[in-house]
Amino acid sequence: MSELEIMLQYQEVDGKIRAIEQEIAATEERKKFISARKFLEKASEKLELLDNRALSLERSAASLTRKYLELADSLSEFSALDDLVEQGADVSFYKKQALSISEQLKGIKAEINQLISAINAAQKDYASLKQQTLAAQKQFKEYKIKYSDIKESRAAELDALQRQLAAIEKKGNPEVFAKYKAKRREHIFPIIGELRENRCPFCGMDLPIALQSHLSDGRVIECDSCHRFIYKK
Ligand SMILES: [Zn+2]
């Protein structure tokens, strides 16, 4: 068998393997398994973001408490106001101070309202993340089994084809097969094609006449541009 015949036979069997792999990849079971897995991979990241949000809300609450305590402190001065006024203190000064405290209290109230809505929003997001995570965990478990069943159902078929490939590979040039397999790992297929109008059938590059002369006698050459293999009948 010529190198070309070996390679073409190999590619034909490999194509059958690829078709089965694609069929498996296109199943709903695999898609659902992958989507659940992706969600779960991202869930910890999302949870961390929520944790950071909770931490920042906690800090805001602490800062509001400090502001409130400072105001309460300044209000305590007012308990002695009667005595102070009797001693001739300026009432208008305390009036101004009371007004300022009242304004600051309004500010604190607004900040508390903001904080409450931020806490509510965070709680809602947390509850939704929890629910989604539980659903994804359930889906992951369920579809891991279903996907694995599908793979299992095609395993014997794939195994037989792999054995055929191995047998064909033994007859050919190991260097060429190493290159072929490298391409296959890049999800490229087909890898061997027939010269078309003196060009590479894959990338269309013009093949120098000198190179074309190597194509006689069922030999295979590698395209300089896309590095796939070209033959001529
Ligand atoms: Zn090419």
Coordinates of C-alpha atoms and ligand atoms in Angstrom, one line a residue:
M1 CA 0.0 0.0 0.0
S2 CA 1.3 3.4 -0.9
E3 CA 1.8 6.1 1.7
L4 CA -1.2 7.9 0.2
E5 CA -3.4 4.9 0.5
I6 CA -2.4 4.4 4.1
M7 CA -3.1 8.1 4.9
L8 CA -6.4 8.1 3.1
Q9 CA -7.5 5.0 4.8
Y10 CA -6.4 6.4 8.2
Q11 CA -8.4 9.6 7.5
E12 CA -11.5 7.7 6.5
V13 CA -11.5 5.8 9.8
D14 CA -10.6 8.9 11.7
G15 CA -13.5 10.7 10.0
K16 CA -15.9 8.1 11.4
I17 CA -14.5 8.7 14.9
R18 CA -14.9 12.4 14.4
A19 CA -18.5 12.0 13.3
I20 CA -19.3 10.0 16.5
E21 CA -17.5 12.6 18.6
Q22 CA -19.5 15.3 17.0
E23 CA -22.8 13.4 17.5
I24 CA -21.9 13.0 21.2
A25 CA -21.0 16.7 21.4
A26 CA -24.2 17.8 19.9
T27 CA -26.4 15.9 22.3
E28 CA -28.7 17.8 24.7
E29 CA -27.2 15.7 27.5
R30 CA -23.7 17.0 26.9
K31 CA -24.9 20.6 26.5
K32 CA -26.8 20.5 29.7
F33 CA -23.9 18.9 31.5
I34 CA -21.4 21.5 30.2
S35 CA -23.7 24.5 31.0
A36 CA -24.2 23.3 34.6
R37 CA -20.5 22.7 35.0
K38 CA -19.7 26.2 33.6
F39 CA -22.3 27.8 36.0
L40 CA -20.8 26.0 39.0
E41 CA -17.3 27.0 38.0
K42 CA -18.4 30.6 38.0
A43 CA -20.6 30.4 41.1
S44 CA -17.8 30.7 43.7
E45 CA -16.6 33.9 41.9
K46 CA -20.1 35.3 42.1
L47 CA -20.4 34.3 45.7
E48 CA -17.1 36.1 46.4
L49 CA -18.4 39.3 44.8
L50 CA -21.5 39.0 47.0
D51 CA -19.4 38.5 50.1
N52 CA -17.4 41.6 49.2
R53 CA -20.7 43.5 48.8
A54 CA -21.9 42.3 52.2
L55 CA -18.6 43.4 53.7
S56 CA -18.9 46.9 52.2
L57 CA -22.5 47.2 53.4
E58 CA -21.3 46.2 56.9
R59 CA -18.7 49.0 56.8
S60 CA -21.4 51.5 55.7
A61 CA -23.6 50.4 58.6
A62 CA -20.7 50.8 61.1
S63 CA -19.9 54.3 59.7
L64 CA -23.5 55.4 60.0
T65 CA -23.5 54.1 63.6
R66 CA -20.4 56.3 64.4
K67 CA -22.1 59.3 62.8
Y68 CA -25.2 58.7 64.9
L69 CA -23.2 58.4 68.1
E70 CA -21.3 61.6 67.4
L71 CA -24.6 63.4 67.0
A72 CA -26.1 61.9 70.1
D73 CA -23.0 63.1 71.9
S74 CA -23.5 66.7 70.7
L75 CA -27.1 66.5 71.8
S76 CA -26.1 65.7 75.3
E77 CA -24.9 69.2 75.7
F78 CA -28.5 70.4 75.3
S79 CA -29.6 68.7 78.6
A80 CA -27.9 71.5 80.5
L81 CA -29.3 74.2 78.2
D82 CA -31.6 75.7 80.9
D83 CA -28.7 76.3 83.2
L84 CA -26.5 77.6 80.4
V85 CA -29.2 80.2 79.3
E86 CA -29.7 81.2 82.9
Q87 CA -26.0 81.9 83.1
G88 CA -26.3 84.1 80.1
A89 CA -25.3 81.8 77.2
D90 CA -26.2 82.8 73.7
V91 CA -29.5 81.1 72.8
S92 CA -29.1 81.7 69.1
F93 CA -25.8 79.8 69.0
Y94 CA -27.6 76.7 70.4
K95 CA -30.5 77.2 68.0
K96 CA -28.1 77.2 65.1
Q97 CA -26.4 74.1 66.5
A98 CA -29.8 72.3 66.9
L99 CA -30.7 73.2 63.3
S100 CA -27.4 71.8 62.1
I101 CA -27.9 68.5 64.0
S102 CA -31.4 68.2 62.6
E103 CA -30.0 68.6 59.1
Q104 CA -27.4 65.9 59.8
L105 CA -30.0 63.6 61.1
K106 CA -32.0 64.0 57.9
G107 CA -28.8 63.1 56.1
I108 CA -28.3 60.0 58.2
K109 CA -31.9 59.0 57.6
A110 CA -31.4 59.2 53.9
E111 CA -28.2 57.2 54.1
I112 CA -30.0 54.5 56.2
N113 CA -32.7 54.3 53.5
Q114 CA -30.1 53.8 50.9
L115 CA -28.3 51.2 52.9
I116 CA -31.6 49.3 53.5
S117 CA -32.3 49.1 49.8
A118 CA -28.7 48.1 49.0
I119 CA -29.0 45.3 51.7
N120 CA -32.4 44.2 50.2
A121 CA -30.9 44.1 46.7
A122 CA -27.9 42.1 48.0
Q123 CA -30.2 39.7 49.8
K124 CA -32.3 39.2 46.6
D125 CA -29.1 38.5 44.5
Y126 CA -27.9 36.1 47.1
A127 CA -31.2 34.2 47.2
S128 CA -31.2 34.1 43.4
L129 CA -27.6 32.8 43.2
K130 CA -28.4 30.2 45.8
Q131 CA -31.4 29.0 43.9
Q132 CA -29.5 29.0 40.6
T133 CA -26.6 27.1 42.2
L134 CA -28.9 24.5 43.7
A135 CA -30.6 24.0 40.3
A136 CA -27.2 23.8 38.5
Q137 CA -26.0 21.2 41.1
K138 CA -29.0 19.1 40.4
Q139 CA -28.6 19.5 36.6
F140 CA -24.9 18.7 36.9
K141 CA -25.5 15.4 38.8
E142 CA -28.3 14.3 36.5
Y143 CA -26.6 15.1 33.2
K144 CA -23.2 13.9 34.3
I145 CA -24.8 10.4 34.4
K146 CA -26.8 10.9 31.2
Y147 CA -23.8 12.2 29.3
S148 CA -21.6 9.4 30.6
D149 CA -24.3 6.9 29.5
I150 CA -24.2 8.3 26.0
K151 CA -20.4 8.1 25.9
E152 CA -20.6 4.6 27.2
S153 CA -23.1 3.6 24.6
R154 CA -20.7 4.6 21.8
A155 CA -17.5 3.3 23.6
A156 CA -17.3 -0.1 21.9
E157 CA -17.8 1.5 18.5
L158 CA -15.1 4.1 19.1
D159 CA -12.8 1.5 20.5
A160 CA -13.1 -0.7 17.4
L161 CA -12.3 2.3 15.2
Q162 CA -9.4 3.3 17.4
R163 CA -8.0 -0.2 17.0
Q164 CA -8.4 0.1 13.2
L165 CA -6.5 3.4 13.3
A166 CA -3.7 2.0 15.3
A167 CA -3.3 -0.9 12.9
I168 CA -3.2 1.5 9.9
E169 CA -0.8 3.8 11.7
K170 CA 1.7 0.9 12.0
K171 CA 2.0 0.7 8.3
G172 CA 2.7 4.4 7.7
N173 CA 5.3 7.0 8.4
P174 CA 5.4 7.9 12.1
E175 CA 6.5 11.5 11.3
V176 CA 3.6 12.1 9.1
F177 CA 1.2 10.6 11.6
A178 CA 2.6 12.8 14.4
K179 CA 1.9 15.9 12.3
Y180 CA -1.6 14.5 11.4
K181 CA -2.4 14.0 15.1
A182 CA -1.2 17.5 16.0
K183 CA -3.6 19.0 13.4
R184 CA -6.4 16.8 14.7
R185 CA -5.8 18.1 18.3
E186 CA -6.3 21.6 16.8
H187 CA -9.8 20.3 15.6
I188 CA -8.7 20.5 12.0
F189 CA -10.4 18.1 9.6
P190 CA -9.9 16.8 6.9
I191 CA -6.1 16.9 7.0
I192 CA -5.3 15.2 3.7
G193 CA -6.8 16.5 0.5
E194 CA -6.4 16.2 -3.3
L195 CA -4.5 18.9 -5.2
R196 CA -7.0 21.2 -6.9
E197 CA -5.9 23.2 -10.0
N198 CA -2.3 23.1 -8.8
R199 CA -3.4 24.6 -5.5
C200 CA -3.8 23.4 -1.9
P201 CA -7.4 22.3 -1.6
F202 CA -7.6 23.7 1.9
C203 CA -6.0 27.1 1.9
G204 CA -5.8 27.7 -1.9
M205 CA -2.0 28.3 -1.9
D206 CA -0.3 27.9 -5.3
L207 CA 1.9 24.9 -5.2
P208 CA 5.3 25.4 -7.0
I209 CA 5.9 23.0 -9.9
A210 CA 9.0 21.7 -8.2
L211 CA 6.9 20.6 -5.2
Q212 CA 4.3 19.1 -7.4
S213 CA 6.8 16.7 -8.9
H214 CA 7.1 15.2 -5.4
L215 CA 3.4 14.2 -5.7
S216 CA 3.9 11.4 -8.1
D217 CA 3.9 7.8 -7.1
G218 CA 1.2 8.2 -4.4
R219 CA 3.3 10.4 -2.2
V220 CA 2.0 13.1 0.1
I221 CA 3.5 16.5 0.7
E222 CA 2.8 19.1 3.4
C223 CA 1.4 22.5 2.4
D224 CA 3.8 25.3 3.3
S225 CA 1.0 27.6 4.2
C226 CA -1.6 25.6 6.2
H227 CA 0.6 22.5 6.9
R228 CA -2.1 20.1 5.8
F229 CA -1.3 17.2 3.5
I230 CA -1.8 17.2 -0.3
Y231 CA -1.9 14.3 -2.7
K232 CA -2.5 13.9 -6.4
K233 CA -4.1 10.9 -8.0
Ligands
ZN1 ZN -2.6 24.8 2.4

